[in-house]
Amino acid sequence: MSAEIQDRYIRFDWAIKRLLRQKANFGVLEGFLTTFIGEPVTIVEILESEGNQSSSDDKFNRVDIKAKNSKGEMVIIEVQNTRELYYLERILYGVAKAITEHISLGESYQNVKKVYSISILYFDIGKGTDYLYHGQNHFVGVHTKDSLQITKKERNVIVNRSPETIFPEYILIRVNEFNKVAVTPLEEWMQYLKEGVIRPDTHAPGLGEAREKLLYYSMSRQERAAYDEHLNAIAIQMDVLNTAKMEGHAEGHAEGLAEGRAEGLAEGRAEGRAEGRAEGRAEGSAERTLEIAKGMMMDGLPVSVIAKYTGLPSEEIERLLH
């Protein structure tokens, strides 16, 4: 078997839903969690919840993990990786669900577990220059700017606790924004998440195990077929989204030249409308319209779409091809 075939690794978003639920493979998942949470994490079990279903069209595509942190405290870790329009609302809902699913009715609130919500994002979510973001609840004095400390009585002793030991922590991993040479364990994990590459000499927690256990050709034929279908579904989804964005950009561009008033298709039309307005006001000439038509052609738009939004005859557009 060639080195190229041997070095083909399964995407982490697939592995985490299938292979890493097995106790024998917990080392990979523990390495991932340790790296991104920033302290040693030991998995106790994968929790059963309606989020831990294995079909590709889960309504709640997440994995809930019961683990112990470096202080021996029990925590629940929720990993999400599905594209959704209202994503911040989604992770808030997921955290609330993770908390309530794993505390019994009538149980004391002191048994509520801290939750880490880790989102692996293979899509854009807002604007930012980093590939890793962290957020949490903090209570800060409006006038004094000090952080509120919570006191509780524990074994006849008053114990001070800060809210971060109780409230959820949110970690957003923006895979597509990573473009560095992998040097640190965190960067090595990012490279694997983005490109499926794992260095032979890796010392990053969990990636050594991943090299052995997440090889594409170590799966059964049936598992490989299911995985290939998963990749195909991702490719189709991306193609649909990119096509919608491109068509929206073209439509918004043309409308911007005319009036710049109509609402656009989400992201593409908004960009196109703004661009089209500026260009339309600057130069409404026929020459500029031809340039726009050429740009649309370079983007792969069909002649009929270009004609519709530029007002140019199809024959004139086709002549631009030659």
Short mmCIF file of C-alpha atoms in Angstrom, two decimals:
data_model
loop_
_atom_site.label_atom_id
_atom_site.label_comp_id
_atom_site.label_asym_id
_atom_site.label_seq_id
_atom_site.Cartn_x
_atom_site.Cartn_y
_atom_site.Cartn_z
CA MET A 1 0.00 0.00 0.00
CA SER A 2 1.46 3.39 -0.96
CA ALA A 3 2.35 6.10 1.57
CA GLU A 4 -0.24 8.38 -0.02
CA ILE A 5 -3.01 5.85 0.67
CA GLN A 6 -1.73 5.11 4.18
CA ASP A 7 -1.72 8.81 5.03
CA ARG A 8 -5.38 9.36 4.18
CA TYR A 9 -7.16 10.12 7.45
CA ILE A 10 -10.84 10.28 8.25
CA ARG A 11 -12.36 13.71 8.84
CA PHE A 12 -12.70 14.44 12.54
CA ASP A 13 -16.36 15.46 12.27
CA TRP A 14 -17.11 11.94 11.02
CA ALA A 15 -14.81 10.16 13.46
CA ILE A 16 -16.25 11.92 16.48
CA LYS A 17 -19.74 10.68 15.62
CA ARG A 18 -18.72 7.11 14.83
CA LEU A 19 -15.29 5.72 15.73
CA LEU A 20 -14.42 7.84 18.76
CA ARG A 21 -17.49 6.70 20.70
CA GLN A 22 -15.62 3.44 21.33
CA LYS A 23 -13.69 3.34 24.61
CA ALA A 24 -10.61 1.99 22.87
CA ASN A 25 -10.42 5.23 20.89
CA PHE A 26 -10.96 7.65 23.79
CA GLY A 27 -7.26 8.62 23.64
CA VAL A 28 -7.84 10.56 20.40
CA LEU A 29 -10.81 12.42 21.83
CA GLU A 30 -9.06 13.10 25.15
CA GLY A 31 -6.10 14.57 23.25
CA PHE A 32 -8.41 16.85 21.28
CA LEU A 33 -10.24 18.04 24.41
CA THR A 34 -7.03 18.49 26.42
CA THR A 35 -5.53 20.63 23.64
CA PHE A 36 -8.51 22.92 23.13
CA ILE A 37 -9.68 23.21 26.75
CA GLY A 38 -6.13 23.77 27.97
CA GLU A 39 -5.97 21.22 30.79
CA PRO A 40 -5.84 17.41 31.03
CA VAL A 41 -9.22 15.81 30.43
CA THR A 42 -10.12 12.18 31.08
CA ILE A 43 -13.29 10.79 29.49
CA VAL A 44 -15.57 8.83 31.77
CA GLU A 45 -18.25 7.98 29.21
CA ILE A 46 -20.08 9.16 26.10
CA LEU A 47 -23.47 10.24 27.40
CA GLU A 48 -26.60 8.94 25.78
CA SER A 49 -28.87 11.74 24.67
CA GLU A 50 -31.04 12.53 21.68
CA GLY A 51 -28.05 14.43 20.38
CA ASN A 52 -25.92 11.32 20.18
CA GLN A 53 -27.70 9.63 17.29
CA SER A 54 -25.45 8.49 14.47
CA SER A 55 -27.48 9.25 11.34
CA SER A 56 -26.21 11.98 9.03
CA ASP A 57 -29.43 13.97 9.28
CA ASP A 58 -29.61 14.25 13.09
CA LYS A 59 -31.80 17.06 14.29
CA PHE A 60 -29.24 17.64 17.04
CA ASN A 61 -25.86 16.71 15.59
CA ARG A 62 -23.74 16.82 18.73
CA VAL A 63 -21.79 14.54 21.03
CA ASP A 64 -22.08 14.85 24.82
CA ILE A 65 -19.14 13.62 26.88
CA LYS A 66 -18.88 13.09 30.62
CA ALA A 67 -15.31 13.73 31.73
CA LYS A 68 -13.06 14.70 34.62
CA ASN A 69 -10.81 17.74 34.48
CA SER A 70 -7.39 18.20 36.10
CA LYS A 71 -9.01 19.03 39.46
CA GLY A 72 -11.01 15.82 39.44
CA GLU A 73 -14.26 17.70 38.86
CA MET A 74 -16.92 16.06 36.72
CA VAL A 75 -17.82 18.09 33.64
CA ILE A 76 -19.99 17.64 30.58
CA ILE A 77 -18.41 18.48 27.24
CA GLU A 78 -20.63 19.13 24.26
CA VAL A 79 -19.10 19.04 20.78
CA GLN A 80 -21.11 20.41 17.84
CA ASN A 81 -20.14 20.50 14.18
CA THR A 82 -23.26 21.09 12.07
CA ARG A 83 -23.87 24.16 9.92
CA GLU A 84 -26.94 26.13 10.97
CA LEU A 85 -28.20 29.65 10.31
CA TYR A 86 -28.73 30.73 13.92
CA TYR A 87 -25.61 29.07 15.26
CA LEU A 88 -25.06 31.05 18.46
CA GLU A 89 -28.65 30.38 19.46
CA ARG A 90 -28.05 26.74 18.60
CA ILE A 91 -25.05 26.33 20.91
CA LEU A 92 -26.90 28.11 23.72
CA TYR A 93 -29.78 25.68 23.31
CA GLY A 94 -27.36 22.75 23.15
CA VAL A 95 -25.68 23.74 26.42
CA ALA A 96 -29.03 24.16 28.17
CA LYS A 97 -30.09 20.76 26.88
CA ALA A 98 -26.85 19.12 28.00
CA ILE A 99 -27.33 20.49 31.51
CA THR A 100 -30.98 19.53 31.89
CA GLU A 101 -30.65 16.09 30.28
CA HIS A 102 -28.09 15.00 32.85
CA ILE A 103 -29.61 16.10 36.14
CA SER A 104 -32.52 14.21 37.65
CA LEU A 105 -35.81 15.87 38.52
CA GLY A 106 -35.71 17.05 42.13
CA GLU A 107 -31.93 16.74 42.37
CA SER A 108 -30.07 19.57 44.12
CA TYR A 109 -28.80 22.35 41.87
CA GLN A 110 -25.33 21.82 43.31
CA ASN A 111 -25.20 18.71 41.11
CA VAL A 112 -25.44 20.77 37.92
CA LYS A 113 -22.30 20.01 35.94
CA LYS A 114 -20.14 22.61 34.28
CA VAL A 115 -20.40 22.43 30.49
CA TYR A 116 -17.75 23.12 27.86
CA SER A 117 -19.30 23.74 24.45
CA ILE A 118 -16.84 23.14 21.62
CA SER A 119 -17.94 24.03 18.09
CA ILE A 120 -15.93 22.81 15.10
CA LEU A 121 -16.90 25.26 12.37
CA TYR A 122 -16.25 24.38 8.75
CA PHE A 123 -18.21 27.47 7.67
CA ASP A 124 -18.12 31.24 8.18
CA ILE A 125 -19.59 32.69 11.35
CA GLY A 126 -19.15 36.43 11.51
CA LYS A 127 -15.88 38.28 11.03
CA GLY A 128 -12.68 37.85 12.99
CA THR A 129 -8.97 37.39 12.42
CA ASP A 130 -8.39 34.42 14.75
CA TYR A 131 -9.16 30.75 14.21
CA LEU A 132 -9.96 30.09 17.87
CA TYR A 133 -12.39 32.05 20.07
CA HIS A 134 -13.33 31.56 23.71
CA GLY A 135 -16.26 33.04 25.62
CA GLN A 136 -17.82 32.77 29.06
CA ASN A 137 -20.13 34.46 31.55
CA HIS A 138 -18.45 37.05 33.75
CA PHE A 139 -19.97 39.37 36.34
CA VAL A 140 -17.99 42.62 36.37
CA GLY A 141 -18.67 45.61 38.58
CA VAL A 142 -20.18 48.45 36.56
CA HIS A 143 -18.27 51.05 38.62
CA THR A 144 -15.43 49.12 40.30
CA LYS A 145 -14.66 46.74 37.40
CA ASP A 146 -13.93 43.92 39.87
CA SER A 147 -15.07 40.35 39.26
CA LEU A 148 -17.81 38.99 41.51
CA GLN A 149 -16.83 36.06 43.72
CA ILE A 150 -19.55 33.62 44.77
CA THR A 151 -19.44 32.22 48.32
CA LYS A 152 -20.87 28.88 49.38
CA LYS A 153 -20.75 26.80 52.55
CA GLU A 154 -18.97 23.52 51.96
CA ARG A 155 -18.13 21.10 54.81
CA ASN A 156 -18.61 23.87 57.37
CA VAL A 157 -16.22 26.16 55.50
CA ILE A 158 -17.11 29.24 53.49
CA VAL A 159 -15.65 28.69 50.02
CA ASN A 160 -15.20 31.42 47.42
CA ARG A 161 -15.91 30.42 43.86
CA SER A 162 -15.71 32.48 40.72
CA PRO A 163 -18.51 32.22 38.14
CA GLU A 164 -16.16 30.63 35.58
CA THR A 165 -16.04 27.49 37.72
CA ILE A 166 -19.80 27.16 37.31
CA PHE A 167 -20.95 28.77 34.08
CA PRO A 168 -20.47 27.17 30.64
CA GLU A 169 -17.47 27.95 28.47
CA TYR A 170 -17.82 28.29 24.71
CA ILE A 171 -14.99 27.46 22.34
CA LEU A 172 -15.41 28.24 18.62
CA ILE A 173 -12.91 26.56 16.28
CA ARG A 174 -12.95 28.32 12.88
CA VAL A 175 -11.28 25.65 10.77
CA ASN A 176 -11.19 27.56 7.47
CA GLU A 177 -9.39 30.53 9.08
CA PHE A 178 -6.33 28.46 10.00
CA ASN A 179 -3.42 29.19 7.63
CA LYS A 180 -0.27 28.79 9.73
CA VAL A 181 2.59 26.32 9.65
CA ALA A 182 1.77 23.74 12.32
CA VAL A 183 4.31 23.97 15.13
CA THR A 184 2.42 23.76 18.42
CA PRO A 185 0.06 20.90 19.39
CA LEU A 186 -2.89 23.27 18.89
CA GLU A 187 -1.70 24.13 15.39
CA GLU A 188 -1.14 20.45 14.56
CA TRP A 189 -4.73 19.73 15.57
CA MET A 190 -5.95 22.64 13.44
CA GLN A 191 -4.00 21.30 10.45
CA TYR A 192 -5.61 17.90 10.88
CA LEU A 193 -9.10 19.41 11.22
CA LYS A 194 -8.62 21.48 8.07
CA GLU A 195 -6.50 19.30 5.79
CA GLY A 196 -6.64 15.79 7.27
CA VAL A 197 -2.84 15.87 7.70
CA ILE A 198 -1.07 14.33 10.71
CA ARG A 199 2.72 14.59 10.98
CA PRO A 200 4.55 11.26 11.41
CA ASP A 201 6.59 12.73 14.29
CA THR A 202 3.63 14.36 16.05
CA HIS A 203 3.70 14.70 19.82
CA ALA A 204 0.35 16.51 20.03
CA PRO A 205 -2.01 14.84 22.53
CA GLY A 206 -4.23 12.33 20.74
CA LEU A 207 -2.79 12.73 17.23
CA GLY A 208 -0.40 9.80 17.59
CA GLU A 209 -3.41 7.57 18.32
CA ALA A 210 -5.30 9.21 15.47
CA ARG A 211 -2.54 8.22 13.02
CA GLU A 212 -3.16 4.61 13.94
CA LYS A 213 -6.92 4.55 14.38
CA LEU A 214 -8.34 7.06 11.89
CA LEU A 215 -6.83 5.70 8.68
CA TYR A 216 -9.35 5.60 5.86
CA TYR A 217 -8.29 2.17 4.65
CA SER A 218 -8.48 0.65 8.14
CA MET A 219 -12.28 0.91 7.96
CA SER A 220 -14.42 -1.89 6.60
CA ARG A 221 -15.77 -1.60 3.07
CA GLN A 222 -19.20 -0.78 4.48
CA GLU A 223 -17.79 1.95 6.73
CA ARG A 224 -15.80 3.43 3.83
CA ALA A 225 -18.95 3.51 1.68
CA ALA A 226 -20.85 5.35 4.44
CA TYR A 227 -17.93 7.76 4.90
CA ASP A 228 -17.68 8.45 1.15
CA GLU A 229 -21.40 9.17 1.13
CA HIS A 230 -20.85 11.62 4.01
CA LEU A 231 -18.11 13.44 2.03
CA ASN A 232 -20.35 13.53 -1.02
CA ALA A 233 -23.18 15.05 1.03
CA ILE A 234 -20.78 17.74 2.33
CA ALA A 235 -19.62 18.50 -1.22
CA ILE A 236 -23.20 18.80 -2.47
CA GLN A 237 -24.11 21.07 0.46
CA MET A 238 -21.13 23.33 -0.24
CA ASP A 239 -21.92 23.42 -3.95
CA VAL A 240 -25.53 24.41 -3.27
CA LEU A 241 -24.44 27.14 -0.86
CA ASN A 242 -21.75 28.48 -3.19
CA THR A 243 -24.15 28.45 -6.15
CA ALA A 244 -26.76 30.33 -4.14
CA LYS A 245 -24.16 32.85 -3.05
CA MET A 246 -22.88 33.33 -6.61
CA GLU A 247 -26.37 33.74 -8.05
CA GLY A 248 -27.26 36.11 -5.24
CA HIS A 249 -24.11 38.14 -5.88
CA ALA A 250 -24.94 38.42 -9.59
CA GLU A 251 -28.54 39.41 -8.93
CA GLY A 252 -27.55 41.95 -6.30
CA HIS A 253 -24.82 43.35 -8.57
CA ALA A 254 -27.31 43.95 -11.38
CA GLU A 255 -29.97 45.40 -9.08
CA GLY A 256 -27.38 47.69 -7.55
CA LEU A 257 -26.53 49.11 -10.97
CA ALA A 258 -30.17 49.83 -11.58
CA GLU A 259 -31.36 51.09 -8.19
CA GLY A 260 -29.50 49.42 -5.35
CA ARG A 261 -32.72 49.18 -3.38
CA ALA A 262 -33.99 45.61 -3.56
CA GLU A 263 -33.11 43.22 -0.78
CA GLY A 264 -30.51 40.60 -1.64
CA LEU A 265 -30.10 36.93 -1.17
CA ALA A 266 -28.41 36.69 2.24
CA GLU A 267 -24.68 37.23 1.83
CA GLY A 268 -24.15 37.24 -1.94
CA ARG A 269 -26.85 39.70 -2.90
CA ALA A 270 -25.93 42.11 -0.12
CA GLU A 271 -22.33 42.25 -1.31
CA GLY A 272 -23.37 42.51 -4.93
CA ARG A 273 -25.90 45.28 -4.25
CA ALA A 274 -23.34 47.44 -2.44
CA GLU A 275 -20.72 46.85 -5.10
CA GLY A 276 -23.22 47.40 -7.90
CA ARG A 277 -24.52 50.66 -6.36
CA ALA A 278 -21.05 52.10 -6.13
CA GLU A 279 -20.11 51.09 -9.65
CA GLY A 280 -23.46 52.09 -11.10
CA ARG A 281 -23.26 55.59 -9.66
CA ALA A 282 -19.65 56.02 -10.74
CA GLU A 283 -20.05 54.85 -14.30
CA GLY A 284 -23.32 53.80 -15.77
CA SER A 285 -21.77 53.41 -19.19
CA ALA A 286 -22.25 50.59 -21.66
CA GLU A 287 -18.53 49.89 -21.47
CA ARG A 288 -18.81 49.25 -17.76
CA THR A 289 -21.78 46.96 -18.29
CA LEU A 290 -19.67 44.89 -20.67
CA GLU A 291 -16.95 44.63 -18.05
CA ILE A 292 -19.49 43.42 -15.53
CA ALA A 293 -20.78 40.85 -18.01
CA LYS A 294 -17.22 39.60 -18.54
CA GLY A 295 -16.78 39.26 -14.79
CA MET A 296 -19.99 37.25 -14.53
CA MET A 297 -18.78 35.00 -17.33
CA MET A 298 -15.48 34.44 -15.54
CA ASP A 299 -17.48 33.42 -12.49
CA GLY A 300 -19.17 30.76 -14.59
CA LEU A 301 -22.64 32.27 -14.73
CA PRO A 302 -24.78 31.15 -17.69
CA VAL A 303 -25.49 33.55 -20.58
CA SER A 304 -29.20 33.66 -19.71
CA VAL A 305 -28.48 34.91 -16.18
CA ILE A 306 -25.98 37.52 -17.42
CA ALA A 307 -28.47 38.76 -20.02
CA LYS A 308 -31.23 39.00 -17.44
CA TYR A 309 -29.28 41.15 -15.01
CA THR A 310 -27.18 43.29 -17.37
CA GLY A 311 -29.81 43.89 -20.06
CA LEU A 312 -27.31 42.92 -22.78
CA PRO A 313 -28.50 40.80 -25.71
CA SER A 314 -27.45 37.14 -25.54
CA GLU A 315 -25.65 37.49 -28.89
CA GLU A 316 -23.48 40.31 -27.56
CA ILE A 317 -22.62 38.31 -24.46
CA GLU A 318 -21.68 35.26 -26.53
CA ARG A 319 -19.37 37.44 -28.62
CA LEU A 320 -17.44 38.19 -25.42
CA LEU A 321 -16.47 34.53 -25.36
CA HIS A 322 -14.37 34.95 -28.48
#
